[in-house]
Amino acid sequence: MPSNLTKILYVEDEPDIQTIAELALVTLGGFQLKTCASGAEALDAVVGFAPDLILLDVMMPGMDGIATLGALRANPATVNLPVVFMTARSQPAEIARYRSLGALEVITKPFDPLVLADQVRAIWQRAHVEP
Amino acid sequence: MSSPDLERQLVALRKGYAERLPARADVLAAIAADLAQHWDATAALELKRHLHNLAGSGASYGFPDVSQAARAAEDACSVALAGGPSPPLVPLMSALEALAGAIARARS
């Protein structure tokens, strides 16, 4: 994992959520962002874009976030890529399940666009501090 | 970006989202009317997807009541989907009415 968080691959099928997240992460957060509307699109883009982190919606039509994470983990080029799930379903049992699948953290939707970038940075920094 | 520029962008995004809400409410109402006539799990899953997206976006645009009401309706839809071939629909329809009210208030 690189020490600085610069490039984020953002996977979300809902255009309204994409729009507000792009404002939060690019305009406010200063990240280099590539947005994909599906898990399949993300799998096509991930190696070429080479993100430091993936923000991955859980519930998407077709290939959902969990299946997308599974495909990322099955590819040697992306097996260790940090993934943060974004979900409107954030019961403790679900969060524990997502972590057990290998998600670095879970961000709850709806998110506050004014703090989303700070949330992502905090997750990144924790991942570098924790053993 | 300066704070006034950011504020302008957020206001514009919020306005656009609010302007799209009635069309989304119309889609929900059309699916709900069909379901009231004839329960269909595929249509209910489509309704649930719309509700999930509203729940996940409303508060990000400054409409927490829309998110909350959409979440309640999504939960009611999940219950109906688990209720067999002819589930009771009163809780789902009540939740959708509450959501329509929240959307109307967001537009006012």
mmCIF file of C-alpha atoms in Angstrom:
data_model
loop_
_atom_site.group_PDB
_atom_site.id
_atom_site.type_symbol
_atom_site.label_atom_id
_atom_site.label_comp_id
_atom_site.label_asym_id
_atom_site.label_seq_id
_atom_site.Cartn_x
_atom_site.Cartn_y
_atom_site.Cartn_z
ATOM 1 C CA MET A 1 0.000 0.000 0.000
ATOM 2 C CA PRO A 2 1.538 3.390 -0.955
ATOM 3 C CA SER A 3 1.905 5.922 1.843
ATOM 4 C CA ASN A 4 -0.104 8.660 0.116
ATOM 5 C CA LEU A 5 -3.681 8.312 -1.003
ATOM 6 C CA THR A 6 -4.020 9.966 -4.405
ATOM 7 C CA LYS A 7 -6.026 7.820 -6.824
ATOM 8 C CA ILE A 8 -9.435 6.409 -6.013
ATOM 9 C CA LEU A 9 -11.578 4.139 -8.160
ATOM 10 C CA TYR A 10 -15.178 4.823 -7.237
ATOM 11 C CA VAL A 11 -17.838 2.247 -8.132
ATOM 12 C CA GLU A 12 -21.465 3.343 -7.840
ATOM 13 C CA ASP A 13 -24.438 2.769 -10.126
ATOM 14 C CA GLU A 14 -26.672 5.606 -8.920
ATOM 15 C CA PRO A 15 -25.933 8.848 -10.860
ATOM 16 C CA ASP A 16 -27.116 11.171 -8.081
ATOM 17 C CA ILE A 17 -24.794 9.524 -5.579
ATOM 18 C CA GLN A 18 -21.934 9.580 -8.102
ATOM 19 C CA THR A 19 -22.384 13.309 -8.614
ATOM 20 C CA ILE A 20 -22.291 14.320 -4.975
ATOM 21 C CA ALA A 21 -19.414 11.924 -4.230
ATOM 22 C CA GLU A 22 -17.376 13.365 -7.099
ATOM 23 C CA LEU A 23 -17.831 16.854 -5.663
ATOM 24 C CA ALA A 24 -16.795 15.581 -2.250
ATOM 25 C CA LEU A 25 -13.779 13.584 -3.374
ATOM 26 C CA VAL A 26 -12.412 15.678 -6.258
ATOM 27 C CA THR A 27 -13.403 19.265 -5.514
ATOM 28 C CA LEU A 28 -13.188 19.056 -1.754
ATOM 29 C CA GLY A 29 -10.795 16.158 -1.265
ATOM 30 C CA GLY A 30 -8.409 16.795 -4.136
ATOM 31 C CA PHE A 31 -8.264 13.126 -5.123
ATOM 32 C CA GLN A 32 -7.774 11.817 -8.640
ATOM 33 C CA LEU A 33 -10.986 9.916 -9.200
ATOM 34 C CA LYS A 34 -12.243 7.463 -11.791
ATOM 35 C CA THR A 35 -15.913 6.597 -11.515
ATOM 36 C CA CYS A 36 -17.372 3.324 -12.750
ATOM 37 C CA ALA A 37 -21.081 2.533 -12.854
ATOM 38 C CA SER A 38 -20.811 -1.217 -12.349
ATOM 39 C CA GLY A 39 -18.601 -3.931 -10.957
ATOM 40 C CA ALA A 40 -17.828 -5.193 -14.443
ATOM 41 C CA GLU A 41 -16.767 -1.708 -15.569
ATOM 42 C CA ALA A 42 -14.546 -1.415 -12.502
ATOM 43 C CA LEU A 43 -12.843 -4.725 -13.229
ATOM 44 C CA ASP A 44 -12.122 -3.524 -16.760
ATOM 45 C CA ALA A 45 -10.673 -0.233 -15.507
ATOM 46 C CA VAL A 46 -8.808 -1.174 -12.366
ATOM 47 C CA VAL A 47 -5.475 -2.351 -13.743
ATOM 48 C CA GLY A 48 -5.115 0.541 -16.193
ATOM 49 C CA PHE A 49 -6.081 3.193 -13.661
ATOM 50 C CA ALA A 50 -4.007 1.633 -10.871
ATOM 51 C CA PRO A 51 -5.866 3.181 -7.945
ATOM 52 C CA ASP A 52 -4.518 3.348 -4.414
ATOM 53 C CA LEU A 53 -7.989 2.530 -3.062
ATOM 54 C CA ILE A 54 -11.390 1.401 -4.303
ATOM 55 C CA LEU A 55 -14.656 2.775 -2.948
ATOM 56 C CA LEU A 56 -17.183 0.090 -3.799
ATOM 57 C CA ASP A 57 -20.974 0.253 -3.560
ATOM 58 C CA VAL A 58 -22.396 -2.969 -2.156
ATOM 59 C CA MET A 59 -25.808 -3.128 -3.814
ATOM 60 C CA MET A 60 -25.582 -2.789 -7.572
ATOM 61 C CA PRO A 61 -27.500 -4.510 -10.354
ATOM 62 C CA GLY A 62 -25.627 -7.303 -12.092
ATOM 63 C CA MET A 63 -22.301 -7.820 -10.355
ATOM 64 C CA ASP A 64 -22.736 -6.458 -6.839
ATOM 65 C CA GLY A 65 -19.995 -5.146 -4.587
ATOM 66 C CA ILE A 66 -19.341 -8.459 -2.901
ATOM 67 C CA ALA A 67 -18.935 -10.285 -6.213
ATOM 68 C CA THR A 68 -16.714 -7.464 -7.452
ATOM 69 C CA LEU A 69 -14.517 -7.749 -4.366
ATOM 70 C CA GLY A 70 -14.292 -11.495 -4.955
ATOM 71 C CA ALA A 71 -13.139 -10.926 -8.525
ATOM 72 C CA LEU A 72 -10.552 -8.376 -7.363
ATOM 73 C CA ARG A 73 -9.208 -10.823 -4.795
ATOM 74 C CA ALA A 74 -8.993 -13.572 -7.431
ATOM 75 C CA ASN A 75 -6.757 -11.456 -9.668
ATOM 76 C CA PRO A 76 -3.061 -11.401 -8.666
ATOM 77 C CA ALA A 77 -2.816 -7.800 -9.940
ATOM 78 C CA THR A 78 -5.509 -6.574 -7.532
ATOM 79 C CA VAL A 79 -5.476 -9.139 -4.759
ATOM 80 C CA ASN A 80 -4.108 -6.708 -2.176
ATOM 81 C CA LEU A 81 -5.843 -3.534 -3.361
ATOM 82 C CA PRO A 82 -7.581 -1.844 -0.417
ATOM 83 C CA VAL A 83 -11.370 -1.792 -0.800
ATOM 84 C CA VAL A 84 -13.808 0.284 1.233
ATOM 85 C CA PHE A 85 -17.451 -0.650 0.927
ATOM 86 C CA MET A 86 -20.120 2.021 0.722
ATOM 87 C CA THR A 87 -23.559 0.865 1.723
ATOM 88 C CA ALA A 88 -26.945 2.084 2.814
ATOM 89 C CA ARG A 89 -27.188 -1.130 4.835
ATOM 90 C CA SER A 90 -24.917 -0.809 7.839
ATOM 91 C CA GLN A 91 -26.158 -3.109 10.561
ATOM 92 C CA PRO A 92 -23.265 -4.338 12.763
ATOM 93 C CA ALA A 93 -23.611 -7.910 11.502
ATOM 94 C CA GLU A 94 -23.413 -6.726 7.905
ATOM 95 C CA ILE A 95 -20.373 -4.576 8.624
ATOM 96 C CA ALA A 96 -18.662 -7.513 10.334
ATOM 97 C CA ARG A 97 -19.443 -9.671 7.306
ATOM 98 C CA TYR A 98 -18.003 -7.118 4.888
ATOM 99 C CA ARG A 99 -14.829 -6.900 6.950
ATOM 100 C CA SER A 100 -14.559 -10.664 7.068
ATOM 101 C CA LEU A 101 -14.690 -10.651 3.267
ATOM 102 C CA GLY A 102 -11.666 -8.375 3.221
ATOM 103 C CA ALA A 103 -13.075 -4.850 3.138
ATOM 104 C CA LEU A 104 -10.813 -2.333 4.820
ATOM 105 C CA GLU A 105 -13.774 -0.384 6.196
ATOM 106 C CA VAL A 106 -17.415 0.425 5.546
ATOM 107 C CA ILE A 107 -18.812 3.907 4.862
ATOM 108 C CA THR A 108 -22.518 4.381 5.410
ATOM 109 C CA LYS A 109 -24.762 6.025 2.828
ATOM 110 C CA PRO A 110 -26.146 8.591 2.754
ATOM 111 C CA PHE A 111 -22.813 10.239 3.496
ATOM 112 C CA ASP A 112 -22.154 13.871 4.352
ATOM 113 C CA PRO A 113 -20.380 15.312 1.282
ATOM 114 C CA LEU A 114 -18.545 17.815 3.450
ATOM 115 C CA VAL A 115 -16.809 15.076 5.448
ATOM 116 C CA LEU A 116 -16.552 12.157 2.998
ATOM 117 C CA ALA A 117 -12.994 12.966 1.896
ATOM 118 C CA ASP A 118 -11.864 13.241 5.514
ATOM 119 C CA GLN A 119 -13.533 9.919 6.287
ATOM 120 C CA VAL A 120 -11.645 8.243 3.453
ATOM 121 C CA ARG A 121 -8.330 9.806 4.531
ATOM 122 C CA ALA A 122 -8.908 8.685 8.118
ATOM 123 C CA ILE A 123 -9.536 5.111 6.964
ATOM 124 C CA TRP A 124 -6.377 5.218 4.868
ATOM 125 C CA GLN A 125 -4.294 6.570 7.736
ATOM 126 C CA ARG A 126 -5.661 3.966 10.170
ATOM 127 C CA ALA A 127 -4.715 1.237 7.721
ATOM 128 C CA HIS A 128 -1.137 2.525 7.737
ATOM 129 C CA VAL A 129 -0.937 2.748 11.523
ATOM 130 C CA GLU A 130 -2.617 -0.513 12.442
ATOM 131 C CA PRO A 131 -0.475 -3.613 12.096
ATOM 132 C CA MET B 1 -11.925 26.072 -4.230
ATOM 133 C CA SER B 2 -13.295 28.918 -2.145
ATOM 134 C CA SER B 3 -16.093 28.330 0.257
ATOM 135 C CA PRO B 4 -18.632 30.469 -1.668
ATOM 136 C CA ASP B 5 -17.868 28.498 -4.868
ATOM 137 C CA LEU B 6 -18.380 25.244 -3.058
ATOM 138 C CA GLU B 7 -21.563 26.514 -1.483
ATOM 139 C CA ARG B 8 -22.841 27.527 -4.927
ATOM 140 C CA GLN B 9 -22.105 24.072 -6.314
ATOM 141 C CA LEU B 10 -23.815 22.360 -3.418
ATOM 142 C CA VAL B 11 -26.879 24.583 -3.738
ATOM 143 C CA ALA B 12 -27.067 23.888 -7.477
ATOM 144 C CA LEU B 13 -26.757 20.132 -6.955
ATOM 145 C CA ARG B 14 -29.374 20.209 -4.234
ATOM 146 C CA LYS B 15 -31.741 22.191 -6.448
ATOM 147 C CA GLY B 16 -31.289 19.750 -9.337
ATOM 148 C CA TYR B 17 -31.877 16.773 -7.081
ATOM 149 C CA ALA B 18 -35.041 18.332 -5.656
ATOM 150 C CA GLU B 19 -36.287 19.064 -9.172
ATOM 151 C CA ARG B 20 -35.843 15.411 -10.135
ATOM 152 C CA LEU B 21 -37.670 14.093 -7.098
ATOM 153 C CA PRO B 22 -41.229 14.430 -8.491
ATOM 154 C CA ALA B 23 -40.327 12.308 -11.522
ATOM 155 C CA ARG B 24 -38.887 9.695 -9.191
ATOM 156 C CA ALA B 25 -42.049 9.861 -7.087
ATOM 157 C CA ASP B 26 -44.095 9.276 -10.257
ATOM 158 C CA VAL B 27 -42.073 6.148 -11.042
ATOM 159 C CA LEU B 28 -42.605 4.838 -7.511
ATOM 160 C CA ALA B 29 -46.333 5.575 -7.678
ATOM 161 C CA ALA B 30 -46.681 3.798 -11.024
ATOM 162 C CA ILE B 31 -44.933 0.662 -9.766
ATOM 163 C CA ALA B 32 -46.942 0.745 -6.532
ATOM 164 C CA ALA B 33 -50.214 1.043 -8.473
ATOM 165 C CA ASP B 34 -49.275 -1.978 -10.582
ATOM 166 C CA LEU B 35 -48.315 -3.964 -7.488
ATOM 167 C CA ALA B 36 -51.623 -3.104 -5.825
ATOM 168 C CA GLN B 37 -53.400 -4.570 -8.836
ATOM 169 C CA HIS B 38 -51.176 -7.588 -9.246
ATOM 170 C CA TRP B 39 -48.242 -8.550 -7.033
ATOM 171 C CA ASP B 40 -45.129 -9.271 -9.039
ATOM 172 C CA ALA B 41 -41.799 -9.984 -7.364
ATOM 173 C CA THR B 42 -39.735 -8.649 -10.271
ATOM 174 C CA ALA B 43 -41.559 -5.314 -10.164
ATOM 175 C CA ALA B 44 -41.215 -5.262 -6.377
ATOM 176 C CA LEU B 45 -37.457 -5.750 -6.696
ATOM 177 C CA GLU B 46 -37.362 -2.830 -9.122
ATOM 178 C CA LEU B 47 -39.317 -0.747 -6.592
ATOM 179 C CA LYS B 48 -36.879 -1.788 -3.880
ATOM 180 C CA ARG B 49 -33.927 -0.692 -6.021
ATOM 181 C CA HIS B 50 -35.466 2.753 -6.538
ATOM 182 C CA LEU B 51 -36.154 3.042 -2.819
ATOM 183 C CA HIS B 52 -32.624 1.956 -1.960
ATOM 184 C CA ASN B 53 -31.165 4.632 -4.219
ATOM 185 C CA LEU B 54 -33.370 7.324 -2.687
ATOM 186 C CA ALA B 55 -32.467 6.175 0.814
ATOM 187 C CA GLY B 56 -28.791 6.346 -0.057
ATOM 188 C CA SER B 57 -28.865 9.768 -1.676
ATOM 189 C CA GLY B 58 -31.509 11.979 -0.013
ATOM 190 C CA ALA B 59 -29.597 13.055 3.073
ATOM 191 C CA SER B 60 -26.407 13.637 1.061
ATOM 192 C CA TYR B 61 -28.356 16.329 -0.787
ATOM 193 C CA GLY B 62 -29.783 17.804 2.392
ATOM 194 C CA PHE B 63 -33.048 15.852 2.526
ATOM 195 C CA PRO B 64 -32.746 13.466 5.479
ATOM 196 C CA ASP B 65 -36.524 12.961 5.654
ATOM 197 C CA VAL B 66 -36.475 11.577 2.114
ATOM 198 C CA SER B 67 -33.725 9.126 3.056
ATOM 199 C CA GLN B 68 -35.512 8.081 6.218
ATOM 200 C CA ALA B 69 -38.890 7.572 4.525
ATOM 201 C CA ALA B 70 -37.280 5.744 1.595
ATOM 202 C CA ARG B 71 -35.442 3.456 4.020
ATOM 203 C CA ALA B 72 -38.718 2.634 5.794
ATOM 204 C CA ALA B 73 -40.392 1.907 2.464
ATOM 205 C CA GLU B 74 -37.439 -0.229 1.351
ATOM 206 C CA ASP B 75 -37.758 -2.249 4.557
ATOM 207 C CA ALA B 76 -41.516 -2.638 3.993
ATOM 208 C CA CYS B 77 -40.800 -3.768 0.439
ATOM 209 C CA SER B 78 -38.335 -6.377 1.731
ATOM 210 C CA VAL B 79 -40.979 -7.675 4.135
ATOM 211 C CA ALA B 80 -43.511 -7.886 1.307
ATOM 212 C CA LEU B 81 -41.012 -9.722 -0.892
ATOM 213 C CA ALA B 82 -40.528 -12.270 1.870
ATOM 214 C CA GLY B 83 -44.282 -12.668 2.294
ATOM 215 C CA GLY B 84 -44.994 -15.200 -0.400
ATOM 216 C CA PRO B 85 -47.001 -14.947 -3.610
ATOM 217 C CA SER B 86 -49.702 -12.682 -2.196
ATOM 218 C CA PRO B 87 -48.248 -10.639 0.651
ATOM 219 C CA PRO B 88 -50.153 -8.023 2.670
ATOM 220 C CA LEU B 89 -49.368 -4.666 1.061
ATOM 221 C CA VAL B 90 -50.845 -2.169 3.539
ATOM 222 C CA PRO B 91 -47.519 -1.503 5.337
ATOM 223 C CA LEU B 92 -45.702 -0.992 2.021
ATOM 224 C CA MET B 93 -48.378 1.324 0.642
ATOM 225 C CA SER B 94 -48.412 3.325 3.891
ATOM 226 C CA ALA B 95 -44.642 3.676 3.768
ATOM 227 C CA LEU B 96 -44.819 4.814 0.131
ATOM 228 C CA GLU B 97 -47.432 7.435 1.068
ATOM 229 C CA ALA B 98 -45.117 8.710 3.794
ATOM 230 C CA LEU B 99 -42.293 8.887 1.265
ATOM 231 C CA ALA B 100 -44.483 10.809 -1.183
ATOM 232 C CA GLY B 101 -45.137 13.295 1.625
ATOM 233 C CA ALA B 102 -41.429 13.653 2.365
ATOM 234 C CA ILE B 103 -40.723 14.259 -1.330
ATOM 235 C CA ALA B 104 -43.482 16.876 -1.529
ATOM 236 C CA ARG B 105 -42.019 18.669 1.499
ATOM 237 C CA ALA B 106 -38.548 18.566 -0.053
ATOM 238 C CA ARG B 107 -39.910 20.359 -3.102
ATOM 239 C CA SER B 108 -41.670 23.074 -1.099
#
